[in-house]
mmCIF file of C-alpha atoms in Angstrom:
data_model
loop_
_atom_site.group_PDB
_atom_site.id
_atom_site.type_symbol
_atom_site.label_atom_id
_atom_site.label_comp_id
_atom_site.label_asym_id
_atom_site.label_seq_id
_atom_site.Cartn_x
_atom_site.Cartn_y
_atom_site.Cartn_z
ATOM 1 C CA MET A 1332 0.012 -0.060 0.050
ATOM 2 C CA SER A 1333 1.395 3.415 -0.904
ATOM 3 C CA SER A 1334 1.638 6.215 1.668
ATOM 4 C CA SER A 1335 -1.248 8.110 -0.003
ATOM 5 C CA GLU A 1336 -3.403 4.976 0.377
ATOM 6 C CA GLU A 1337 -2.353 4.558 3.966
ATOM 7 C CA VAL A 1338 -3.210 8.164 4.732
ATOM 8 C CA LEU A 1339 -6.625 7.772 3.001
ATOM 9 C CA ALA A 1340 -7.308 4.666 5.084
ATOM 10 C CA ALA A 1341 -6.338 6.556 8.233
ATOM 11 C CA ALA A 1342 -8.660 9.460 7.264
ATOM 12 C CA ALA A 1343 -11.517 7.195 6.376
ATOM 13 C CA HIS A 1344 -11.230 5.461 9.802
ATOM 14 C CA LEU A 1345 -11.307 8.904 11.458
ATOM 15 C CA VAL A 1346 -14.267 10.176 9.519
ATOM 16 C CA GLU A 1347 -16.282 6.907 10.066
ATOM 17 C CA ALA A 1348 -15.672 7.076 13.762
ATOM 18 C CA PHE A 1349 -16.721 10.761 13.862
ATOM 19 C CA GLY A 1350 -19.806 10.014 11.752
ATOM 20 C CA ARG A 1351 -21.117 7.388 14.217
ATOM 21 C CA HIS A 1352 -20.301 9.610 17.120
ATOM 22 C CA ASP A 1353 -17.788 7.165 18.536
ATOM 23 C CA THR A 1354 -15.953 9.854 20.489
ATOM 24 C CA ALA A 1355 -13.264 7.525 21.987
ATOM 25 C CA ALA A 1356 -12.351 5.911 18.492
ATOM 26 C CA TYR A 1357 -12.424 9.385 16.878
ATOM 27 C CA LEU A 1358 -10.298 11.156 19.293
ATOM 28 C CA GLU A 1359 -7.915 8.173 19.405
ATOM 29 C CA CYS A 1360 -7.019 8.997 15.792
ATOM 30 C CA PHE A 1361 -5.296 12.134 17.030
ATOM 31 C CA ALA A 1362 -1.938 12.419 18.817
ATOM 32 C CA PRO A 1363 -2.171 13.762 22.340
ATOM 33 C CA GLU A 1364 -0.376 17.039 21.108
ATOM 34 C CA ALA A 1365 -2.608 17.545 18.176
ATOM 35 C CA THR A 1366 -4.091 20.940 17.648
ATOM 36 C CA PHE A 1367 -7.362 22.085 16.217
ATOM 37 C CA ILE A 1368 -8.730 25.163 14.507
ATOM 38 C CA PHE A 1369 -12.541 25.265 14.219
ATOM 39 C CA TYR A 1370 -14.403 28.425 12.823
ATOM 40 C CA THR A 1371 -17.062 27.687 15.610
ATOM 41 C CA THR A 1372 -14.623 28.190 18.426
ATOM 42 C CA ALA A 1373 -13.042 31.371 19.506
ATOM 43 C CA ALA A 1374 -9.579 30.098 20.028
ATOM 44 C CA ARG A 1375 -7.117 27.308 18.688
ATOM 45 C CA LEU A 1376 -7.414 24.069 20.774
ATOM 46 C CA ALA A 1377 -3.931 23.193 21.905
ATOM 47 C CA SER A 1378 -4.294 19.423 22.582
ATOM 48 C CA ARG A 1379 -6.489 16.442 22.184
ATOM 49 C CA ALA A 1380 -7.339 16.634 25.901
ATOM 50 C CA GLU A 1381 -8.625 20.234 25.360
ATOM 51 C CA TYR A 1382 -10.801 19.130 22.446
ATOM 52 C CA GLN A 1383 -12.160 16.142 24.472
ATOM 53 C CA ARG A 1384 -13.185 18.479 27.256
ATOM 54 C CA LEU A 1385 -14.941 20.875 24.729
ATOM 55 C CA TRP A 1386 -16.653 17.930 23.072
ATOM 56 C CA ALA A 1387 -17.878 16.682 26.452
ATOM 57 C CA GLN A 1388 -19.138 20.228 27.192
ATOM 58 C CA TRP A 1389 -21.105 20.275 23.910
ATOM 59 C CA GLU A 1390 -22.640 16.918 24.705
ATOM 60 C CA ARG A 1391 -23.546 17.975 28.293
ATOM 61 C CA ASP A 1392 -24.674 21.583 27.547
ATOM 62 C CA ASP A 1393 -26.123 21.276 24.094
ATOM 63 C CA GLY A 1394 -27.104 17.594 23.617
ATOM 64 C CA PHE A 1395 -24.584 17.500 20.787
ATOM 65 C CA ARG A 1396 -24.562 14.288 18.801
ATOM 66 C CA VAL A 1397 -23.145 13.502 15.248
ATOM 67 C CA LEU A 1398 -25.710 11.553 13.236
ATOM 68 C CA SER A 1399 -23.718 11.179 10.023
ATOM 69 C CA CYS A 1400 -20.604 12.435 8.140
ATOM 70 C CA VAL A 1401 -19.938 12.124 4.405
ATOM 71 C CA SER A 1402 -16.583 12.797 2.822
ATOM 72 C CA ALA A 1403 -16.098 13.862 -0.765
ATOM 73 C CA GLY A 1404 -13.242 15.183 -2.975
ATOM 74 C CA GLN A 1405 -10.421 13.640 -0.841
ATOM 75 C CA ALA A 1406 -6.842 14.766 -1.740
ATOM 76 C CA VAL A 1407 -3.631 13.715 -0.139
ATOM 77 C CA GLN A 1408 -0.264 15.441 -0.259
ATOM 78 C CA VAL A 1409 2.514 13.216 1.182
ATOM 79 C CA LEU A 1410 5.539 15.206 2.372
ATOM 80 C CA GLY A 1411 7.922 12.564 3.688
ATOM 81 C CA ASP A 1412 6.743 11.560 7.189
ATOM 82 C CA ALA A 1413 3.916 14.029 7.059
ATOM 83 C CA ALA A 1414 0.891 14.254 4.891
ATOM 84 C CA VAL A 1415 -1.989 16.696 4.338
ATOM 85 C CA PHE A 1416 -5.383 15.252 3.760
ATOM 86 C CA SER A 1417 -8.267 17.583 2.635
ATOM 87 C CA HIS A 1418 -11.770 16.950 1.767
ATOM 88 C CA ASP A 1419 -15.344 18.298 1.765
ATOM 89 C CA VAL A 1420 -17.582 17.066 4.552
ATOM 90 C CA THR A 1421 -21.309 17.162 5.013
ATOM 91 C CA THR A 1422 -22.205 16.368 8.528
ATOM 92 C CA VAL A 1423 -25.674 16.060 10.186
ATOM 93 C CA VAL A 1424 -25.705 16.885 13.884
ATOM 94 C CA ARG A 1425 -28.382 17.035 16.545
ATOM 95 C CA THR A 1426 -28.487 19.367 19.393
ATOM 96 C CA THR A 1427 -31.193 20.659 21.768
ATOM 97 C CA ALA A 1428 -31.891 23.145 18.975
ATOM 98 C CA GLY A 1429 -32.757 20.367 16.503
ATOM 99 C CA GLU A 1430 -30.942 18.692 13.548
ATOM 100 C CA ASP A 1431 -28.572 20.651 11.345
ATOM 101 C CA SER A 1432 -26.697 19.779 8.065
ATOM 102 C CA LEU A 1433 -23.212 21.342 8.048
ATOM 103 C CA ARG A 1434 -21.302 21.748 4.682
ATOM 104 C CA GLU A 1435 -17.535 22.290 5.470
ATOM 105 C CA ARG A 1436 -14.114 21.857 4.271
ATOM 106 C CA GLU A 1437 -11.448 20.265 6.379
ATOM 107 C CA SER A 1438 -7.609 19.753 6.340
ATOM 108 C CA ILE A 1439 -6.041 17.169 8.536
ATOM 109 C CA VAL A 1440 -2.237 16.849 8.832
ATOM 110 C CA PHE A 1441 -1.017 13.410 9.577
ATOM 111 C CA ARG A 1442 2.397 12.207 10.816
ATOM 112 C CA ARG A 1443 3.872 8.827 10.272
ATOM 113 C CA ARG A 1444 4.568 6.973 13.548
ATOM 114 C CA ARG A 1445 7.623 4.848 14.176
ATOM 115 C CA ASP A 1446 5.555 1.767 13.528
ATOM 116 C CA GLY A 1447 4.612 3.119 10.089
ATOM 117 C CA SER A 1448 0.990 3.944 10.900
ATOM 118 C CA TRP A 1449 -0.404 7.554 10.550
ATOM 119 C CA THR A 1450 -1.761 9.690 13.266
ATOM 120 C CA ALA A 1451 -3.573 13.048 13.044
ATOM 121 C CA VAL A 1452 -1.652 16.016 14.578
ATOM 122 C CA HIS A 1453 -3.602 18.927 13.296
ATOM 123 C CA GLU A 1454 -7.164 19.576 12.038
ATOM 124 C CA HIS A 1455 -8.542 22.753 10.488
ATOM 125 C CA LEU A 1456 -12.299 23.145 9.682
ATOM 126 C CA SER A 1457 -14.007 25.969 7.764
ATOM 127 C CA PRO A 1458 -17.375 26.509 6.195
ATOM 128 C CA ARG A 1459 -17.759 25.433 2.616
ATOM 129 C CA PRO A 1460 -18.887 28.149 0.303
ATOM 130 C CA GLU A 1461 -22.064 27.477 -1.763
ATOM 131 C CA SER A 1462 -20.964 26.563 -5.280
#
């Protein structure tokens, strides 16, 4: 399997876990030192633990739940032991306000581990403009 195929498989696993609201499996796809930039939060999240706390707050305070996530237009740039994965995502979420369908673009930076597997070290999410 090529590095690009390995990154695509790692990204597919991450998206699949997110789409079924499997918080533990989803967050395990990220290194502990991973960082996150979301247009819906005021500040950059500096670690997986910080994101995990925010996720738990969303669940507790807003009844947040991911109902589905569909990825399209995937691209991978392999840069040695790092890779940038980008795609368009359509996510359906439920909160106490009801269901919402989100159309977004996302970039995830992966790093190759010593064992050859890939782990996410950065995620950047932005709204997807209407075409």
